[in-house]
Coordinates of N, CA, C and O in Angstrom, one line a residue:
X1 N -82.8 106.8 -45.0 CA -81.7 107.7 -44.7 C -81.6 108.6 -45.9 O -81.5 108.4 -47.1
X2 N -81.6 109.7 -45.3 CA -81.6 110.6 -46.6 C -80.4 111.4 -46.6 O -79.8 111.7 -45.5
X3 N -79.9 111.8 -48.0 CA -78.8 112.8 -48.8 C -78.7 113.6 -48.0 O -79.7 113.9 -47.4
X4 N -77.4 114.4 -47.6 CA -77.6 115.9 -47.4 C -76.0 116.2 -47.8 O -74.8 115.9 -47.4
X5 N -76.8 117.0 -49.3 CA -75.4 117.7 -49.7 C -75.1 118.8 -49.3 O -76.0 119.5 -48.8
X6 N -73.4 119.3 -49.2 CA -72.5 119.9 -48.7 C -71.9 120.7 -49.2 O -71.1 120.1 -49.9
X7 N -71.8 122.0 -49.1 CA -70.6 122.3 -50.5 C -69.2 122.4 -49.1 O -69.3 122.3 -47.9
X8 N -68.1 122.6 -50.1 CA -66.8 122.4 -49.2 C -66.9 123.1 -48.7 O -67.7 122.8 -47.9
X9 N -66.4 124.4 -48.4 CA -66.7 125.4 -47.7 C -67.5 125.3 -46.4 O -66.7 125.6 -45.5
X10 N -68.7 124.9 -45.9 CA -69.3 124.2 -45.0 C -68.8 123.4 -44.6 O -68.7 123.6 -43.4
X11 N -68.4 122.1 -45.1 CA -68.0 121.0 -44.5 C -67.0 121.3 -44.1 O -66.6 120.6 -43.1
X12 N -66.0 122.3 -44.6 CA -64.5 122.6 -43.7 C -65.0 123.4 -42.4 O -64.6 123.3 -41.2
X13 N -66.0 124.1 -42.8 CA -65.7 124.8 -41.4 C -66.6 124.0 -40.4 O -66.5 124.3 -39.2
X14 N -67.5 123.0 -40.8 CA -68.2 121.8 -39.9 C -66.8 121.0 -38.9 O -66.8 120.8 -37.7
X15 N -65.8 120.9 -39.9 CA -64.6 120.1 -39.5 C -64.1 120.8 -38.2 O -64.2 120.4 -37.0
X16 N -63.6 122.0 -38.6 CA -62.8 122.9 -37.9 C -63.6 123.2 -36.8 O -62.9 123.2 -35.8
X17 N -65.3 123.6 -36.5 CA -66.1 123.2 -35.3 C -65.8 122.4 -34.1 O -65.6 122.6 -32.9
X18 N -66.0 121.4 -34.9 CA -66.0 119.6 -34.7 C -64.6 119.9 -33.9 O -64.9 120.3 -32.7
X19 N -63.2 119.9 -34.2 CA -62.0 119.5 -34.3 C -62.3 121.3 -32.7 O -61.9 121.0 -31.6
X20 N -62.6 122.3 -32.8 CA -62.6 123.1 -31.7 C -63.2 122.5 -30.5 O -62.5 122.3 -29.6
X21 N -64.3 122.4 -30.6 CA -65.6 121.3 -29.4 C -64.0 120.1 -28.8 O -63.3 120.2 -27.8
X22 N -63.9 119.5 -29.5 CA -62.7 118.5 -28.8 C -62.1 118.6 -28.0 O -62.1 118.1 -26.9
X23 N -60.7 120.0 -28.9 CA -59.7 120.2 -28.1 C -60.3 120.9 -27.4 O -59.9 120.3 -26.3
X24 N -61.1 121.8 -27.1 CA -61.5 122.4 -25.5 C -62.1 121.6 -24.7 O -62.0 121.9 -23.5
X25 N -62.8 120.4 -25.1 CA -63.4 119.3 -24.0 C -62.6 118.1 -23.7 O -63.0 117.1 -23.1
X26 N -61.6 118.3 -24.0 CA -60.6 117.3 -24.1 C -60.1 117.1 -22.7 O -60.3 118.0 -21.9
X27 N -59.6 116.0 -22.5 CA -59.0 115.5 -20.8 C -57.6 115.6 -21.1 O -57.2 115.1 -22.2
X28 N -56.6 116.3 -20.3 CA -55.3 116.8 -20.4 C -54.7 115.7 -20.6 O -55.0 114.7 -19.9
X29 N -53.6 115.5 -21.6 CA -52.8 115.0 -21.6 C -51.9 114.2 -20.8 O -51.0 114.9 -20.4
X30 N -51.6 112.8 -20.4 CA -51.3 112.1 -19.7 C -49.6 112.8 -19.5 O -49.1 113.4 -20.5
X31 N -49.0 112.7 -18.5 CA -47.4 113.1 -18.0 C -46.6 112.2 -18.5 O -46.6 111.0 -18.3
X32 N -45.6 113.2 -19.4 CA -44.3 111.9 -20.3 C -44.2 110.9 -19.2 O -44.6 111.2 -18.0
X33 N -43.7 109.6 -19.7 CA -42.7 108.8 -19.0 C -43.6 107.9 -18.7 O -44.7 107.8 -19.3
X34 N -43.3 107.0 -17.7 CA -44.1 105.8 -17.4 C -44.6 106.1 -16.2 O -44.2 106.8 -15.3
X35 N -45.9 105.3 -16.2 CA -47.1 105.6 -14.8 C -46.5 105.1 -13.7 O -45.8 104.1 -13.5
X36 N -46.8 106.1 -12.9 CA -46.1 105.2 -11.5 C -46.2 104.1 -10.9 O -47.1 103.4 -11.3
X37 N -45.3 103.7 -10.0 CA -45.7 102.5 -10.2 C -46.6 102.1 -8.6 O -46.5 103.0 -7.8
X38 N -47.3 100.9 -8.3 CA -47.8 100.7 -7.2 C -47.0 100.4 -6.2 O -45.9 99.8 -6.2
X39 N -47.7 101.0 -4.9 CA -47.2 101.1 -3.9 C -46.5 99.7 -3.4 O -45.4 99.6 -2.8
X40 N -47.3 99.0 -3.6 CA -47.5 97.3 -3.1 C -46.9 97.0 -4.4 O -47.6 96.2 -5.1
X41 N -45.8 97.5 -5.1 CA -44.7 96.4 -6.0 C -43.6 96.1 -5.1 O -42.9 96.8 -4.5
X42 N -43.5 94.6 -5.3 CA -42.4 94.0 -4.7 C -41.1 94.2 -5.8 O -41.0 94.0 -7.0
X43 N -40.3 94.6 -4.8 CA -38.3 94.9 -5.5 C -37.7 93.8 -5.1 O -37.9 93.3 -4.0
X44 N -37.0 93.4 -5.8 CA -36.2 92.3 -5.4 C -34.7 93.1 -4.8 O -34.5 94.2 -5.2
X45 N -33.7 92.5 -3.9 CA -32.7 93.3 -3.0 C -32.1 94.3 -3.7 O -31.7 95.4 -3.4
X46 N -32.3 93.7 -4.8 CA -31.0 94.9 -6.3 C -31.5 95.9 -6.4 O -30.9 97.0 -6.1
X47 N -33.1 95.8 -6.9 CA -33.5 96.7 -7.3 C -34.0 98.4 -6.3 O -34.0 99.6 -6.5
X48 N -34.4 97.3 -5.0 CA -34.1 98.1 -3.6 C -33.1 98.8 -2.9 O -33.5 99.6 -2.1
X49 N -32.0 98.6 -3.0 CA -31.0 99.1 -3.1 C -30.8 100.0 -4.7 O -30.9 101.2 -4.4
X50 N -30.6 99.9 -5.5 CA -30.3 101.1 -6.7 C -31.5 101.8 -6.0 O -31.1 102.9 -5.6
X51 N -32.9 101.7 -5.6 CA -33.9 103.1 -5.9 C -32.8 103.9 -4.1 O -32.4 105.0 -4.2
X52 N -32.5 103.2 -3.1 CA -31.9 103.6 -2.1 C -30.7 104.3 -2.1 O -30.3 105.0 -1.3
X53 N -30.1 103.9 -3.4 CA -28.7 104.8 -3.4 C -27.5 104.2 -2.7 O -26.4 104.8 -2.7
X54 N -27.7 102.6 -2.0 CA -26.6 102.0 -1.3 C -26.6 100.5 -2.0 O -27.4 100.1 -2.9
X55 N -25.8 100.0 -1.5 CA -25.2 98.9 -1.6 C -26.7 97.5 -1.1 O -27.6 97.6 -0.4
X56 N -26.2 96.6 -1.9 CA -27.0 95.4 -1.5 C -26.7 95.0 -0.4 O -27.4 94.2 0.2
X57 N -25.7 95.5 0.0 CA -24.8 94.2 1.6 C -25.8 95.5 3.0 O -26.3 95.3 4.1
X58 N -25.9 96.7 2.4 CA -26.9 97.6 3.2 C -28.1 97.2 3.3 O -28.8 97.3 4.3
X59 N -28.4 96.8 2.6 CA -30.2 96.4 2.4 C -30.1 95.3 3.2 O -30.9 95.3 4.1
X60 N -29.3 94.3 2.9 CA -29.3 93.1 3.7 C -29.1 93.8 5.3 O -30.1 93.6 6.0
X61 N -28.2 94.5 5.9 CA -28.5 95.1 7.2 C -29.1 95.6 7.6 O -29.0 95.8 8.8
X62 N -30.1 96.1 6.9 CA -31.3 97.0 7.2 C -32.3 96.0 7.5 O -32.9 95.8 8.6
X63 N -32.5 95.1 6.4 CA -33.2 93.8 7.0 C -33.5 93.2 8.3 O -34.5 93.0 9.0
X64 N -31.7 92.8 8.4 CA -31.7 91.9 9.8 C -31.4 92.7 10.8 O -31.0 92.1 11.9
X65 N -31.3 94.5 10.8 CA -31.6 95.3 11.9 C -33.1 95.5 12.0 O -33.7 96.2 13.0
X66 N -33.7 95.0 11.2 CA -35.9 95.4 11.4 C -35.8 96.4 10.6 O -36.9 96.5 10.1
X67 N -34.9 97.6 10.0 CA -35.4 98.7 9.6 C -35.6 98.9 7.7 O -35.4 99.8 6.9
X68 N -36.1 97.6 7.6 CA -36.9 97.4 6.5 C -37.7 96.0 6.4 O -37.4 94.8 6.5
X69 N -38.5 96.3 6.2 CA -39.6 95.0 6.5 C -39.6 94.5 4.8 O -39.4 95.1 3.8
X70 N -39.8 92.9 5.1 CA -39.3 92.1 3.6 C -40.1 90.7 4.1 O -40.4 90.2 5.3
X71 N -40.4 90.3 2.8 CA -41.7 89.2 2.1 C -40.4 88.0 1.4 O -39.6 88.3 0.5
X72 N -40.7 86.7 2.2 CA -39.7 85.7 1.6 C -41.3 85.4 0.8 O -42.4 85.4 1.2
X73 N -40.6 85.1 -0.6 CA -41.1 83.9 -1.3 C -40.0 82.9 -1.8 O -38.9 82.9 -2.3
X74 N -40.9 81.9 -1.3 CA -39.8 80.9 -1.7 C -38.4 81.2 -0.9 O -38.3 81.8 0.1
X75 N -37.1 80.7 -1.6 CA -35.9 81.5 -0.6 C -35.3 82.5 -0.9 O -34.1 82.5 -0.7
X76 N -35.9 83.8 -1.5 CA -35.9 84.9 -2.1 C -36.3 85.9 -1.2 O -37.3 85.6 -0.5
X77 N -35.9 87.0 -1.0 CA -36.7 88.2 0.0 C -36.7 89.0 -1.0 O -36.0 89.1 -2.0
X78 N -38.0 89.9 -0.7 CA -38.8 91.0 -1.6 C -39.1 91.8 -0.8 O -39.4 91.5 0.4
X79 N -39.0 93.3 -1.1 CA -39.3 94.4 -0.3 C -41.0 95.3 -1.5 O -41.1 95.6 -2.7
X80 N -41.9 95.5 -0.3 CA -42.3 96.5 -0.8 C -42.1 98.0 -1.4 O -41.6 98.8 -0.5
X81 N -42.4 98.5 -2.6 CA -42.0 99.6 -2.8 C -42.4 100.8 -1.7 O -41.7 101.8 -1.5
X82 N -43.4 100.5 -1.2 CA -44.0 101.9 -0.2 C -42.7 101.9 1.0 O -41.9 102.8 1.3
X83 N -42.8 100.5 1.5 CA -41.8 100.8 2.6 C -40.1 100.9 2.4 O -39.2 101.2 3.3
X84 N -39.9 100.6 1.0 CA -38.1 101.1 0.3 C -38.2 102.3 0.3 O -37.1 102.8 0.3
X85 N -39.2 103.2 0.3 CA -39.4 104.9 0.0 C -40.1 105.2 1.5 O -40.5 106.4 1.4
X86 N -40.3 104.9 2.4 CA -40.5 105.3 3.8 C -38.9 105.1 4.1 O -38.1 105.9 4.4
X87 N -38.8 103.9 3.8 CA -36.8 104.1 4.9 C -36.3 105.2 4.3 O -35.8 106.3 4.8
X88 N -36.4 104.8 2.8 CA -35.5 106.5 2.0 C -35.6 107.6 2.6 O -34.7 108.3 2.7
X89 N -36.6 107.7 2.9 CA -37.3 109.5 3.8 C -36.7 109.0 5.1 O -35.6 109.6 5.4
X90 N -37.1 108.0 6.2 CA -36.2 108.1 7.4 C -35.0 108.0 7.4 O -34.5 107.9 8.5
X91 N -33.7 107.9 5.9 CA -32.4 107.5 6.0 C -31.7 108.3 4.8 O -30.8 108.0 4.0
X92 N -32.4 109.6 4.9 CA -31.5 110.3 4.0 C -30.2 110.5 4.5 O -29.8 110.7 5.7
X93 N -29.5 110.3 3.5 CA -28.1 111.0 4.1 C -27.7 112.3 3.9 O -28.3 113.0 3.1
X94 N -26.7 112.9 4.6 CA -26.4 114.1 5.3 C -25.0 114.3 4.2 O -24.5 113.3 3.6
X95 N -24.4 115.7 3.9 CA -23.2 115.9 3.5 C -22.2 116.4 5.0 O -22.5 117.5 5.5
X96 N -21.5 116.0 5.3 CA -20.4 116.4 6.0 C -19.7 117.2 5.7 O -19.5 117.5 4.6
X97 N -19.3 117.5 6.7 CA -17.5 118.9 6.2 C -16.4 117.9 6.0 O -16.1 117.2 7.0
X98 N -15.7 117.7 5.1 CA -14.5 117.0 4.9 C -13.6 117.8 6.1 O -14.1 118.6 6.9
X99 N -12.0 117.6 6.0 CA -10.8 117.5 6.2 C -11.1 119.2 5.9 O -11.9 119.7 5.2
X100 N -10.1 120.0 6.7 CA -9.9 121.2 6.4 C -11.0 122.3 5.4 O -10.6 123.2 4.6
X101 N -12.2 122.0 5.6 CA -13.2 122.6 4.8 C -13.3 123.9 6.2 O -12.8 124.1 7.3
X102 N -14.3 124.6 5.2 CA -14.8 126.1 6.0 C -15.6 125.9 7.1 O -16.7 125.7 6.7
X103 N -15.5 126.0 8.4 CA -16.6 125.5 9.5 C -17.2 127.5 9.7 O -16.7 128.6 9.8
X104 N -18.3 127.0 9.9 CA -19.0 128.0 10.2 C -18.9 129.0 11.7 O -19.6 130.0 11.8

């Protein structure tokens, strides 16, 4: 293996090369925050309900109306994440006109 000397001047701008070639070949930068998560993660009722925006005693009727499908383990029910965000999209809620508001 043989020597090869350098004076500074070279080696800085070898660096600064080097360090260019990178940042332009470089793979973008991953998106703050945490990776999403999989479709097929099981929520437990709590957690299904907070991403839903309603109550746990809702989740429970959505259940034993069919319009969320759920995985007992053990004596525990688990919902998939894909199908807690399919009901979300079929069960948006609406704002109403209150009491004396402006009707069109």
């Amino acid at each position: 293996m043989a020597i090869v000397v350098v004076d500074r001047a070279q080696l800085i701008e070898d660096i600064r090369a080097i360090v260019r070639y990178e940042l332009t070949n470089a793979a973008p930068a991953p998106a703050a925050g945490p990776p999403p998560a999989p479709a097929d993660e099981l929520l437990s009722i709590r957690e299904a309900a907070e991403l839903l925006g309603v109550t746990v005693q809702t989740v429970h009727e959505w259940k034993r109306r069919g319009l969320l499908k759920y995985h007992k383990l053990g004596s525990r029910s688990y919902l998939k994440r894909a199908d807690v965000l399919a009901a979300l999209q079929g069960h948006q809620r609406t704002v109403k006109a209150g009491k004396g508001a402006a009707r069109g």
